[in-house]
Short mmCIF file of C-alpha atoms and ligand atoms in Angstrom, two decimals:
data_model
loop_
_atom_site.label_atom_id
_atom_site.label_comp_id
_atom_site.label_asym_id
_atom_site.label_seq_id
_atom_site.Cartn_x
_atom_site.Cartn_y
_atom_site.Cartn_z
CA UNK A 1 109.92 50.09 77.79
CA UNK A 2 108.00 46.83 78.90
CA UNK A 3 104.76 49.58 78.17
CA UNK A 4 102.84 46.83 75.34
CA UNK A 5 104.35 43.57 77.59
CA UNK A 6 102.90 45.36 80.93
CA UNK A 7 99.74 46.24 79.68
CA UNK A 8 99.15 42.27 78.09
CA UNK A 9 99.80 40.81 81.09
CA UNK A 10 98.13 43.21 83.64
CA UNK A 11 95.00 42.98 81.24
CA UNK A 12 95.23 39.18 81.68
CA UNK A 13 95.86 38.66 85.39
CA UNK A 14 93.32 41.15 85.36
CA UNK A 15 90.81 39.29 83.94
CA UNK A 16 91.59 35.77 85.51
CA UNK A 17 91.56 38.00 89.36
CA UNK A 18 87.45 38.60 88.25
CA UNK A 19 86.69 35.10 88.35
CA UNK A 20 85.48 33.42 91.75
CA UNK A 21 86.78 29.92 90.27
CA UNK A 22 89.32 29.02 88.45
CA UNK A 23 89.15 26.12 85.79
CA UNK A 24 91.83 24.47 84.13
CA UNK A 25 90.67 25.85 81.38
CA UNK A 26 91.08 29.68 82.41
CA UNK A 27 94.75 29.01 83.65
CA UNK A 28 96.01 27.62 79.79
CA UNK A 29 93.87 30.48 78.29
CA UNK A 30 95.90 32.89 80.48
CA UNK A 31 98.97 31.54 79.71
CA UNK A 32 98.04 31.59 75.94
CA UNK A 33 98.19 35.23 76.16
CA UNK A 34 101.04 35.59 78.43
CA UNK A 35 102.51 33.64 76.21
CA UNK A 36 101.88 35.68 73.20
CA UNK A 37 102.69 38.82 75.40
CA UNK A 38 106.04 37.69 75.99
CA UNK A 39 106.62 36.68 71.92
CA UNK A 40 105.45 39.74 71.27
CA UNK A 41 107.91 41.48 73.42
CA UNK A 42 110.74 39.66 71.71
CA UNK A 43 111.65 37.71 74.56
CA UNK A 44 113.16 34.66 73.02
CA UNK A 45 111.35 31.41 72.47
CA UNK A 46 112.71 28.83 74.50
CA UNK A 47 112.98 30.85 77.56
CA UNK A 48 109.21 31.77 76.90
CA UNK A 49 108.64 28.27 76.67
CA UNK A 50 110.28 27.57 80.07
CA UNK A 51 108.88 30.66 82.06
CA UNK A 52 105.05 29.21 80.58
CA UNK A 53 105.90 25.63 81.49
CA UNK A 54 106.88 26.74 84.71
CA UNK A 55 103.75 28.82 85.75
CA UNK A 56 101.54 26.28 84.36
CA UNK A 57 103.46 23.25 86.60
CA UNK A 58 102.94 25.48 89.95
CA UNK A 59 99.40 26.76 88.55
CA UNK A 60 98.02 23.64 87.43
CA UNK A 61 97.39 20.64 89.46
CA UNK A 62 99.15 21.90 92.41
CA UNK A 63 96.28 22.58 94.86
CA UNK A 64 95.10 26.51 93.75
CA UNK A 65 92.29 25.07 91.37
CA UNK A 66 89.10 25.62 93.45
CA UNK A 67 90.73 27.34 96.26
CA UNK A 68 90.01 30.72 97.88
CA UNK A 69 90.99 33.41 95.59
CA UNK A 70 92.75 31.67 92.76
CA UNK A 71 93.47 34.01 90.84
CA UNK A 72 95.60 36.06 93.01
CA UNK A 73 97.36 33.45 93.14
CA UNK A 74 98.33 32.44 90.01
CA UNK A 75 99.10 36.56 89.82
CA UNK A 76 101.38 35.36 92.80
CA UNK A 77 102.98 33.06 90.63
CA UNK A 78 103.55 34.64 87.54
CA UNK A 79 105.22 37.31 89.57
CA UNK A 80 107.45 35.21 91.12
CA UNK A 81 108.29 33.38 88.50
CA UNK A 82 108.64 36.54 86.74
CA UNK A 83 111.29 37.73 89.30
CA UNK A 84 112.84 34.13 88.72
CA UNK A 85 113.18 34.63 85.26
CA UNK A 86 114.98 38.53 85.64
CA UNK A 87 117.16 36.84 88.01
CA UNK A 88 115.95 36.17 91.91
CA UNK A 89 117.35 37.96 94.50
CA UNK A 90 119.43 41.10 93.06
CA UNK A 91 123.41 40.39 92.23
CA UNK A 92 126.28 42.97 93.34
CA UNK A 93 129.73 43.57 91.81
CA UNK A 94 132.17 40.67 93.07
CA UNK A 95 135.03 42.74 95.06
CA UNK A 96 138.64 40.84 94.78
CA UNK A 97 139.86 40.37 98.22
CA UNK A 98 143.10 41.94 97.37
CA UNK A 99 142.81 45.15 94.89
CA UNK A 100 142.68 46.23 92.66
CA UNK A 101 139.11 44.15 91.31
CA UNK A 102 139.43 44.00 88.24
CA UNK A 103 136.22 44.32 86.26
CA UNK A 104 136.20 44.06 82.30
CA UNK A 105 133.09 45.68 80.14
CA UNK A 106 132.53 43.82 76.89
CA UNK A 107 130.10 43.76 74.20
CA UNK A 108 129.28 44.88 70.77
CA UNK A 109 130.46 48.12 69.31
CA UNK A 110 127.79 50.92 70.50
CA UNK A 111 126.18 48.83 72.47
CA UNK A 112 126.77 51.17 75.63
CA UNK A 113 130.92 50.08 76.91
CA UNK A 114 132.38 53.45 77.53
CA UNK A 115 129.26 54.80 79.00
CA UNK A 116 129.23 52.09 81.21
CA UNK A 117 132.43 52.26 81.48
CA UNK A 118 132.26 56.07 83.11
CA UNK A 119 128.76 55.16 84.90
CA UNK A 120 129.95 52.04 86.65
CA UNK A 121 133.22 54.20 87.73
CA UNK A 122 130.99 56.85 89.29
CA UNK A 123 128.60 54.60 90.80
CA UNK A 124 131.51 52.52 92.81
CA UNK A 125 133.16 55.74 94.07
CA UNK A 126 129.24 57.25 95.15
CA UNK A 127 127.79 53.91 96.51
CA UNK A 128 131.61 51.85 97.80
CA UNK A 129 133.73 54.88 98.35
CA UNK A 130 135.86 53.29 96.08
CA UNK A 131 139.32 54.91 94.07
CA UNK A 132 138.69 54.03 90.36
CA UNK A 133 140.18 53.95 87.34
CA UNK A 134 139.75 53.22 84.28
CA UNK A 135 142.08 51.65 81.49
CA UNK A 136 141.33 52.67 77.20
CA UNK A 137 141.88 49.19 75.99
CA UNK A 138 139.69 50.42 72.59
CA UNK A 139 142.43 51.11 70.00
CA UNK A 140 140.12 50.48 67.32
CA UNK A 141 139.88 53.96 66.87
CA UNK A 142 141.44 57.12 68.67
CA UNK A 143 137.64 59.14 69.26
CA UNK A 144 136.90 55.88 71.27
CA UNK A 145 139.92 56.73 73.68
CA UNK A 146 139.12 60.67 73.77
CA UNK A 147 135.75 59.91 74.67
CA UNK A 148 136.57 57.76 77.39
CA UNK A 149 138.89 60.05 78.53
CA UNK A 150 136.25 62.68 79.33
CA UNK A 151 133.56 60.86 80.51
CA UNK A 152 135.63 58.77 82.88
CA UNK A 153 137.47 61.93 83.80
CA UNK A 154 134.03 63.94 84.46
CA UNK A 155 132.76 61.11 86.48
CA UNK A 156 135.84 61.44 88.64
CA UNK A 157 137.91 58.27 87.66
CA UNK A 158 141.67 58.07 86.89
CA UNK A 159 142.24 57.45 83.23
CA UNK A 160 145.15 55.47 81.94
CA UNK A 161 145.32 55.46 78.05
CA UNK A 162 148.75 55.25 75.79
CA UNK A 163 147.24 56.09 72.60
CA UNK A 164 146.47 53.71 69.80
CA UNK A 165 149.87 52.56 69.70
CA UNK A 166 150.32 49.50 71.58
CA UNK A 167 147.61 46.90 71.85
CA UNK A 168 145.28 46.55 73.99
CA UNK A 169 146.23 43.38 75.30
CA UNK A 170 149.89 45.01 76.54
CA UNK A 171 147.76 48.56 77.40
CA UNK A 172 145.88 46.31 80.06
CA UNK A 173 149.27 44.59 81.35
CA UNK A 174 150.13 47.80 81.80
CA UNK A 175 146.96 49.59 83.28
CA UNK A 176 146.48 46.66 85.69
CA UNK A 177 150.03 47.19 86.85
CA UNK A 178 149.69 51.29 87.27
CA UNK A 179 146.20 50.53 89.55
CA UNK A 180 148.23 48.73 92.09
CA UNK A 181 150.85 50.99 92.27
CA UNK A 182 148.50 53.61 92.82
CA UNK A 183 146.52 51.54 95.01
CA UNK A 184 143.33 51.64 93.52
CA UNK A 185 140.35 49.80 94.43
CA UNK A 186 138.87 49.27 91.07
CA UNK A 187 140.24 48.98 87.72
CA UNK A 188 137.75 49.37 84.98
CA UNK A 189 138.45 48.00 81.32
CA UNK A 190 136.84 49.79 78.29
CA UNK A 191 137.51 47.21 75.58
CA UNK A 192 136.41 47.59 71.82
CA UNK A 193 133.33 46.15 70.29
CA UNK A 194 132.59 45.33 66.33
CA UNK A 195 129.32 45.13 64.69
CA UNK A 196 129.06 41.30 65.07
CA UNK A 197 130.83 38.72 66.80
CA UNK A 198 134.20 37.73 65.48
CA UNK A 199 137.23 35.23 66.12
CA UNK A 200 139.78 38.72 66.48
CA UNK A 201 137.50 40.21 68.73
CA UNK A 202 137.17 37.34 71.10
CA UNK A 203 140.62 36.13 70.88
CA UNK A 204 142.12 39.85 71.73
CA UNK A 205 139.12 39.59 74.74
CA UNK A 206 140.29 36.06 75.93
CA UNK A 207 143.92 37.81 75.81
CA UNK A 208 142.93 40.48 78.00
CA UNK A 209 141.15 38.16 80.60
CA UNK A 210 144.43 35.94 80.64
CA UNK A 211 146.39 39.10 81.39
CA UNK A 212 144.43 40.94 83.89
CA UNK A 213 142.45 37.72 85.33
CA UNK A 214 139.64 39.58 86.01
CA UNK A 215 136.92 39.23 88.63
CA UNK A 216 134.30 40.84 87.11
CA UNK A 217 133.57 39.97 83.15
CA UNK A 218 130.43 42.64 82.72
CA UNK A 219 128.40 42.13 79.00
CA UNK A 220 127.40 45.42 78.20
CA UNK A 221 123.58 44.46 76.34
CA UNK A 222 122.15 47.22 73.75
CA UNK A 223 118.05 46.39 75.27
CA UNK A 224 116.89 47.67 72.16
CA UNK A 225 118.51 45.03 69.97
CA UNK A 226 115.97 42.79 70.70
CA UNK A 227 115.86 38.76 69.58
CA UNK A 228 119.91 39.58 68.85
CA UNK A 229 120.69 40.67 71.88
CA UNK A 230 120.39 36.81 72.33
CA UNK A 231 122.47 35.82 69.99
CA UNK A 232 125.10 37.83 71.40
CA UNK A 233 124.95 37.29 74.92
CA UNK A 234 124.93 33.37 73.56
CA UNK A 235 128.01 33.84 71.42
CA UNK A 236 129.98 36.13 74.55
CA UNK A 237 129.26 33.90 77.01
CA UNK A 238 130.21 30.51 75.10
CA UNK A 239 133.67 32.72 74.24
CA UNK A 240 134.39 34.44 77.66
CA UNK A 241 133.96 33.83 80.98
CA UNK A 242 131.39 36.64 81.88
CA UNK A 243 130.10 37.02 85.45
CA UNK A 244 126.77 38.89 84.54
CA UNK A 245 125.35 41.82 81.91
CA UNK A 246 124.57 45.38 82.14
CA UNK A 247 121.84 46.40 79.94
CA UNK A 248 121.91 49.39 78.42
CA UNK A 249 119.28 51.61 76.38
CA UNK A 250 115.81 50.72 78.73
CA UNK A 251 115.17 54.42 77.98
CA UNK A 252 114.12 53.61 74.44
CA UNK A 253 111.12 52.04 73.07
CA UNK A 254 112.61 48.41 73.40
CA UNK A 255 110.08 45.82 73.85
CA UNK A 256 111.77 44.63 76.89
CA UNK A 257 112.71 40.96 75.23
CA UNK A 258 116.53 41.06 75.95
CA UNK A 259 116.41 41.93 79.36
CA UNK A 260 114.04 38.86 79.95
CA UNK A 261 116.30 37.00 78.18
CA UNK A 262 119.64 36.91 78.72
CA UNK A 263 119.79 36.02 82.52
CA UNK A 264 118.32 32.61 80.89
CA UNK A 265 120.36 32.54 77.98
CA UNK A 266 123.75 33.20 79.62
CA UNK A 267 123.14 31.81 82.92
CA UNK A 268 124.64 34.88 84.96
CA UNK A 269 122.30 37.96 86.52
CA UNK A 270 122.03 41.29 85.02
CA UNK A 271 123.89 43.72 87.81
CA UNK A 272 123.05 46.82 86.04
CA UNK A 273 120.30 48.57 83.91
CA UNK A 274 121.56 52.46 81.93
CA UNK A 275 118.38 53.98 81.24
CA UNK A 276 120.09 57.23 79.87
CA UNK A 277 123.27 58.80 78.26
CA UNK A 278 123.37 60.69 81.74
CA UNK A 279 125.84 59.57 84.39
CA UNK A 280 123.28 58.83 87.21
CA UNK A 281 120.85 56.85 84.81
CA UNK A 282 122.22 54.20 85.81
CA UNK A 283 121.14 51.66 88.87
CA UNK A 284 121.53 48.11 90.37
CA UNK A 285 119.32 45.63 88.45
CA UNK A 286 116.61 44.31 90.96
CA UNK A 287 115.02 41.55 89.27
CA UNK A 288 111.78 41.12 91.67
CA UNK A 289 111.39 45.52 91.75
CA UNK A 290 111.21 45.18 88.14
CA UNK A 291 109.00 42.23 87.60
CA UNK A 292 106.83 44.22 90.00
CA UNK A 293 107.02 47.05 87.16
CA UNK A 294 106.11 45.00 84.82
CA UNK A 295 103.01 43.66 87.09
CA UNK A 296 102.03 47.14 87.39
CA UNK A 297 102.95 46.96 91.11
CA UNK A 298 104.97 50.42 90.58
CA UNK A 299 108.41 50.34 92.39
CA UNK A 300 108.23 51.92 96.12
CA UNK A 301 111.74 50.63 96.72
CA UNK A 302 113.03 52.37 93.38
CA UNK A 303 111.59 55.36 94.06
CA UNK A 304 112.50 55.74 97.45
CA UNK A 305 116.19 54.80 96.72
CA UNK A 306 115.98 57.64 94.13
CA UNK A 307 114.42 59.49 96.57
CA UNK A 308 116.99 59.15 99.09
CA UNK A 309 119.88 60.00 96.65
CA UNK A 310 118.01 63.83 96.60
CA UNK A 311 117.21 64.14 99.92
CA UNK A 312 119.54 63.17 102.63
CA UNK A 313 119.87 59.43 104.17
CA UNK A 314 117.64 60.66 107.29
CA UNK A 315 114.73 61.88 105.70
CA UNK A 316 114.39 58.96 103.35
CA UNK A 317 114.04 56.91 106.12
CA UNK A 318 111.93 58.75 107.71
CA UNK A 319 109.75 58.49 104.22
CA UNK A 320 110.09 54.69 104.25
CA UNK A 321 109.22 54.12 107.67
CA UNK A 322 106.23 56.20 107.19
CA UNK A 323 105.25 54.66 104.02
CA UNK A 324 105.60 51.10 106.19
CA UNK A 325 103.50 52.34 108.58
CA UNK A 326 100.74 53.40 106.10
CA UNK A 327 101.31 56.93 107.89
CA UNK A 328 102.12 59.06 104.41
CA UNK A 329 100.26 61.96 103.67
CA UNK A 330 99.74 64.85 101.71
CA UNK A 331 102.61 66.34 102.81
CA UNK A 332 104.72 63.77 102.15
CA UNK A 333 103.05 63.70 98.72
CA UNK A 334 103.22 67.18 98.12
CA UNK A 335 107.16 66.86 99.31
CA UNK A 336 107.43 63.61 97.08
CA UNK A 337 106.32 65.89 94.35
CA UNK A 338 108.80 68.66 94.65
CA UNK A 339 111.30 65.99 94.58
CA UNK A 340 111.08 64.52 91.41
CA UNK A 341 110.75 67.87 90.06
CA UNK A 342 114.17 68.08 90.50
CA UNK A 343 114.92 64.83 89.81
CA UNK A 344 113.94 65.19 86.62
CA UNK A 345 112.28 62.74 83.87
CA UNK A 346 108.83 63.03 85.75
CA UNK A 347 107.58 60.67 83.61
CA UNK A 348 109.91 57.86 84.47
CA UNK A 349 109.36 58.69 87.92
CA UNK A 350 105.65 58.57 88.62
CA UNK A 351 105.35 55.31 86.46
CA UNK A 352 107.30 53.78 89.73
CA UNK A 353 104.34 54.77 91.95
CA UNK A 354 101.74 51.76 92.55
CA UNK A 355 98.37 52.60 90.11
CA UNK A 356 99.93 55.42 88.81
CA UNK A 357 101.81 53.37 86.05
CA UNK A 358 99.03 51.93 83.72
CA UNK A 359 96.93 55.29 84.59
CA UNK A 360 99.81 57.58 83.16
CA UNK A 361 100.38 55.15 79.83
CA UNK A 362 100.28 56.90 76.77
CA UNK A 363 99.81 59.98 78.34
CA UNK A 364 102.33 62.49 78.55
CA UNK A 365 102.61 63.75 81.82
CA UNK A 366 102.19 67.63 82.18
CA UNK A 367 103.90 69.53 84.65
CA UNK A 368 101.33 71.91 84.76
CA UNK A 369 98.97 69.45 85.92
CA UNK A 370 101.41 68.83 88.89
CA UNK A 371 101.41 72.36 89.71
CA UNK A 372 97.66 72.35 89.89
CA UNK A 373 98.37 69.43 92.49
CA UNK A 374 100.71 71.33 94.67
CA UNK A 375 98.37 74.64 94.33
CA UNK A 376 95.45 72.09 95.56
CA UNK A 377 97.28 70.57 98.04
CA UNK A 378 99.01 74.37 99.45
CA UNK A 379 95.71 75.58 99.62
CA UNK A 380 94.49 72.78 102.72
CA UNK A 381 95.55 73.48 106.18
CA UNK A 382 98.58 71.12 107.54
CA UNK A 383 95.44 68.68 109.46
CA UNK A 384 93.64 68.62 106.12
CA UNK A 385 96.87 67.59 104.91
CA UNK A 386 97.60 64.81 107.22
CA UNK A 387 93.64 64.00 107.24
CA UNK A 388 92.22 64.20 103.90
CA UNK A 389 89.57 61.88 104.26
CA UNK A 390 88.42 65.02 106.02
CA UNK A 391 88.45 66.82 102.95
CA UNK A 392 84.35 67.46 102.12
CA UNK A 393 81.71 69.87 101.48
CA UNK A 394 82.53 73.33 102.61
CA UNK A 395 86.08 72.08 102.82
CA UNK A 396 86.38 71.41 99.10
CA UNK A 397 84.86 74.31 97.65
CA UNK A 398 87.27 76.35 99.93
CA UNK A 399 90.62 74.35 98.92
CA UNK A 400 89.10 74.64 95.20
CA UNK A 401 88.72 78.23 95.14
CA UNK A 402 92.22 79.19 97.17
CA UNK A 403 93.68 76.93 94.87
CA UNK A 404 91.77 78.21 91.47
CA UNK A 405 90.69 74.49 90.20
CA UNK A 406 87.39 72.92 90.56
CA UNK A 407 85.56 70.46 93.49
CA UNK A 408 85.83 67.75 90.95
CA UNK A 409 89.94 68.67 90.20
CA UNK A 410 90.48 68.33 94.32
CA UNK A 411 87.60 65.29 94.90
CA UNK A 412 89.87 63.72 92.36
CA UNK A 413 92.92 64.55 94.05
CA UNK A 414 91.87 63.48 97.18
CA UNK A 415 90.72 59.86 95.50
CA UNK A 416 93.62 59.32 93.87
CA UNK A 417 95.73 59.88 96.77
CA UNK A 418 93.44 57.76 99.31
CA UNK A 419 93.83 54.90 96.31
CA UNK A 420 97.76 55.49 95.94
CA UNK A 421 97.85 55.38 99.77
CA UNK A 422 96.05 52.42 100.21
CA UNK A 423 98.41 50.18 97.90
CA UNK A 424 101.61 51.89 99.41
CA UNK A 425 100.43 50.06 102.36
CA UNK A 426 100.15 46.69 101.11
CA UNK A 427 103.51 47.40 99.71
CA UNK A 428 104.80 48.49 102.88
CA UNK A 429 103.28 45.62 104.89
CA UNK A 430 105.19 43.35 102.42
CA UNK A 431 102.05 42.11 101.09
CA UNK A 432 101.07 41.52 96.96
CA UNK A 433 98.76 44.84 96.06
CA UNK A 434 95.44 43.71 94.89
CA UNK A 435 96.25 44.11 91.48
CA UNK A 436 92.84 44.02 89.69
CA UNK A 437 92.02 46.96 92.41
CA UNK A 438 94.72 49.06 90.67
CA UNK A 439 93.61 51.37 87.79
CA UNK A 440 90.55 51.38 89.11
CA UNK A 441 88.97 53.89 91.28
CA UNK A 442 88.68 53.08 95.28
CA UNK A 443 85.45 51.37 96.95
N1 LIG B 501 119.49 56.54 75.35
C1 LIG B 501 120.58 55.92 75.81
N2 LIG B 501 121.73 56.01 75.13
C2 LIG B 501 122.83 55.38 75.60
C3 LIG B 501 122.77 54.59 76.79
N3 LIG B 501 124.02 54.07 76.99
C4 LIG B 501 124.79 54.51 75.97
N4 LIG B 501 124.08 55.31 75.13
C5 LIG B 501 124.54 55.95 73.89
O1 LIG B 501 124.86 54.94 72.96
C6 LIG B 501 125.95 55.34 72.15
C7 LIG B 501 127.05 54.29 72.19
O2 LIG B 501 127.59 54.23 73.50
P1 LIG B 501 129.12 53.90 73.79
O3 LIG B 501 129.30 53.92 75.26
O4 LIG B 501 130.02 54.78 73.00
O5 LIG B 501 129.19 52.41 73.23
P2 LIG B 501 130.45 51.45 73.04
O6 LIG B 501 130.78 51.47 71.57
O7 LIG B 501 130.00 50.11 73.47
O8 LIG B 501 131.56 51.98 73.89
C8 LIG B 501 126.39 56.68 72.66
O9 LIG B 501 125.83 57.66 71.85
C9 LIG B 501 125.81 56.73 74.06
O10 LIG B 501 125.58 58.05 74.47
C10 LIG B 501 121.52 54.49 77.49
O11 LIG B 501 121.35 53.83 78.52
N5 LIG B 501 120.46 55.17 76.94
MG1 LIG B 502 133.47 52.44 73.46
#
């Protein structure tokens, strides 16, 4: 997802970075196309209109025009602005003070609830050692309680359900009630959807907020909806008093529009992005990590999170520091490597990696060319590993025939991974990657 919006607007901050000077001129022909970028991607009109008028106000006539390195600049901007427009700094799950907090998922019918639902219930018990559970409030239809009931109940959460008897309104009462007597920390509410927005729907909704007086109101956002997603989040948030949106469904093709909308749109953050039907696809939205996606600044943080999760708490720290310190190596790499593996979707993964993003685009990634990069990188001794700018001449042809590839297969290698390097440490240092550099091979 974002692939088509990404590529636009790297291409155009690419383009502006290649100027010495920049002219009024150049800054409303870049936003012309980041403005057609963002149409394109479905993200709603008026909030494009904003997020242009906004770069253009801190681009233009501020004092950039003529300075050092404008165009990294307005790069700066757009990414900030970017970030402002996903959300600023990332939002968290409001905890009551006195449990259980109540925290009610609403939204249209398949837009991604009960997933959530059993996703949410997991990540609170993994992340805030919390004791969840979960109430079936969908009595539309008895599947929709049976498959709550096992996905809740596989991701470890307490289910309380009475059928399709009573309504939902008195099964919440009732679930709300049950959570405190078992002292739980968290009640979830799985609530039923319909194909559009209705009057029943939202009264039975305002009903259940009156009841359970919830502190959490979480609109569960189908991303690949697109300009309707919109709509919705419009028509739930004039009707309910919702607290912020999960979005569901960034695993698909989506063009990325409703998840730049509807922080805008409803006024509250998005606190949580499902980019899977598995239960740990699922993660805390960070609006300024993902605008730096989008940028093509890959996602260190992400990854290492991830990263962490796999390995224990220790060694991912020991990762970051050593990615701060500009100290990783082939090692690390090579480890890095080993751990997605069993992370799975590879693909996902290595598009989080500065560079690697717009490089891997359109390309599927082949594991087999990742075991040629572990043979290549088994075959050098543990100082060519941590030194690979030694990595030359007699060297390479060695490495390339242990390893069975070719001097150009491990020159590559070793280019890539000085390049990769080398913007890991302007991440690490905090600072904005020279974005124009990216893609492109080292100096
Ligand atoms: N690919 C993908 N599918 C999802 C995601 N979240 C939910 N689904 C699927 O979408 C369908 C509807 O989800 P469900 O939770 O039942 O929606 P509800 O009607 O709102 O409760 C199910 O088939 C889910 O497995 C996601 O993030 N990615
Ligand atoms: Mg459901």
């Amino acid at each position: 997802m974002f692939d088509a919006l990404s590529e636009k607007l790297q291409a155009t901050l690419a383009s502006l970075r290649s100027r010495g000077t920049l002219t009024e001129q150049d800054v409303t022909a870049a936003l012309r196309e980041i403005r057609l970028a963002l149409l394109e991607a479905d993200v709603n009109l008026e909030v494009v209109k904003q997020f242009t008028a906004a770069v253009r106000e801190r681009a233009v006539g501020s004092d950039i025009i003529g300075q050092l390195n404008p165009g990294q600049q307005v790069v700066k901007i757009v990414h900030e602005e970017l970030a402002e427009l996903l959300g600023g700094p990332a939002a968290a799950i409001e905890f009551a003070s006195s449990p259980p907090t109540v925290i009610l998922m609403v939204g249209l019918q398949g837009s991604g609830k009960t997933t959530a639902t059993a996703k949410l219930a997991h990540y609170l018990q993994a992340e805030h050692h919390s004791t969840v559970a979960v109430a079936a409030c969908d009595t539309q239809r008895p599947a929709a309680i049976e498959q709550l009931v096992t996905v809740a109940t596989n991701a470890g959460a307490t289910v309380y359900e009475q059928g399709t008897e009573r309504s939902p309104v008195e099964i919440a009462k009732w679930a709300l009630e049950r959570a405190k007597q078992d002292g739980k920390d968290v009640l979830i509410v799985d609530t039923s959807g319909r194909l559009h927005v209705d009057e029943a729907l939202m009264a039975e909704l305002g009903e259940i907020c009156r009841v359970t007086d919830p502190d959490d109101v979480l609109l569960v956002l189908d991303a690949m909806t697109g300009q309707d997603a919109v709509n919705v989040a419009a028509q739930f948030g004039a009707a309910l008093p919702l607290t912020g949106s999960v979005l569901t469904k960034l695993d698909g093709d989506a063009r990325g529009g409703a998840a730049l909308s509807v922080r805008s749109v409803t006024g509250k953050p998005i606190l949580f992005a499902s980019l899977g039907e598995k239960r740990d696809q699922f993660e805390r939205f960070h609006p300024e990590r993902m605008a730096q996606r989008i940028l093509g600044m890959g996602d260190v943080l992400t990854l290492i999170e991830k990263a962490g999760k796999e390995v224990d708490e220790r060694e991912s720290e020991k990762l970051e520091a050593r990615l701060r310190q500009g100290e990783f190596d082939l090692d690390d790499f090579l480890s890095q490597l080993r751990m997605m593996r069993r992370m799975g979707p590879l693909q996902g993964l290595l598009s989080m990696i500065p560079g690697l993003g717009t490089q891997l685009r359109g390309m599927k990634v082949d594991e087999r060319e990742i075991d040629r990069i572990q043979a290549i990188i088994l075959s050098m001794t543990p100082h060519e590993r941590r030194h690979p700018e030694l990595i030359k001449g007699a060297r390479r042809l060695r490495i390339a025939r242990g390893s069975g590839t070719s001097v150009q297969a491990v020159n590559q290698l070793v280019k890539q991974f000085a390049h990769v390097r080398k913007v890991m440490r302007q991440v690490g240092r905090g600072r904005m990657p020279d974005l124009a550099a990216l893609g492109r091979p080292p100096r």
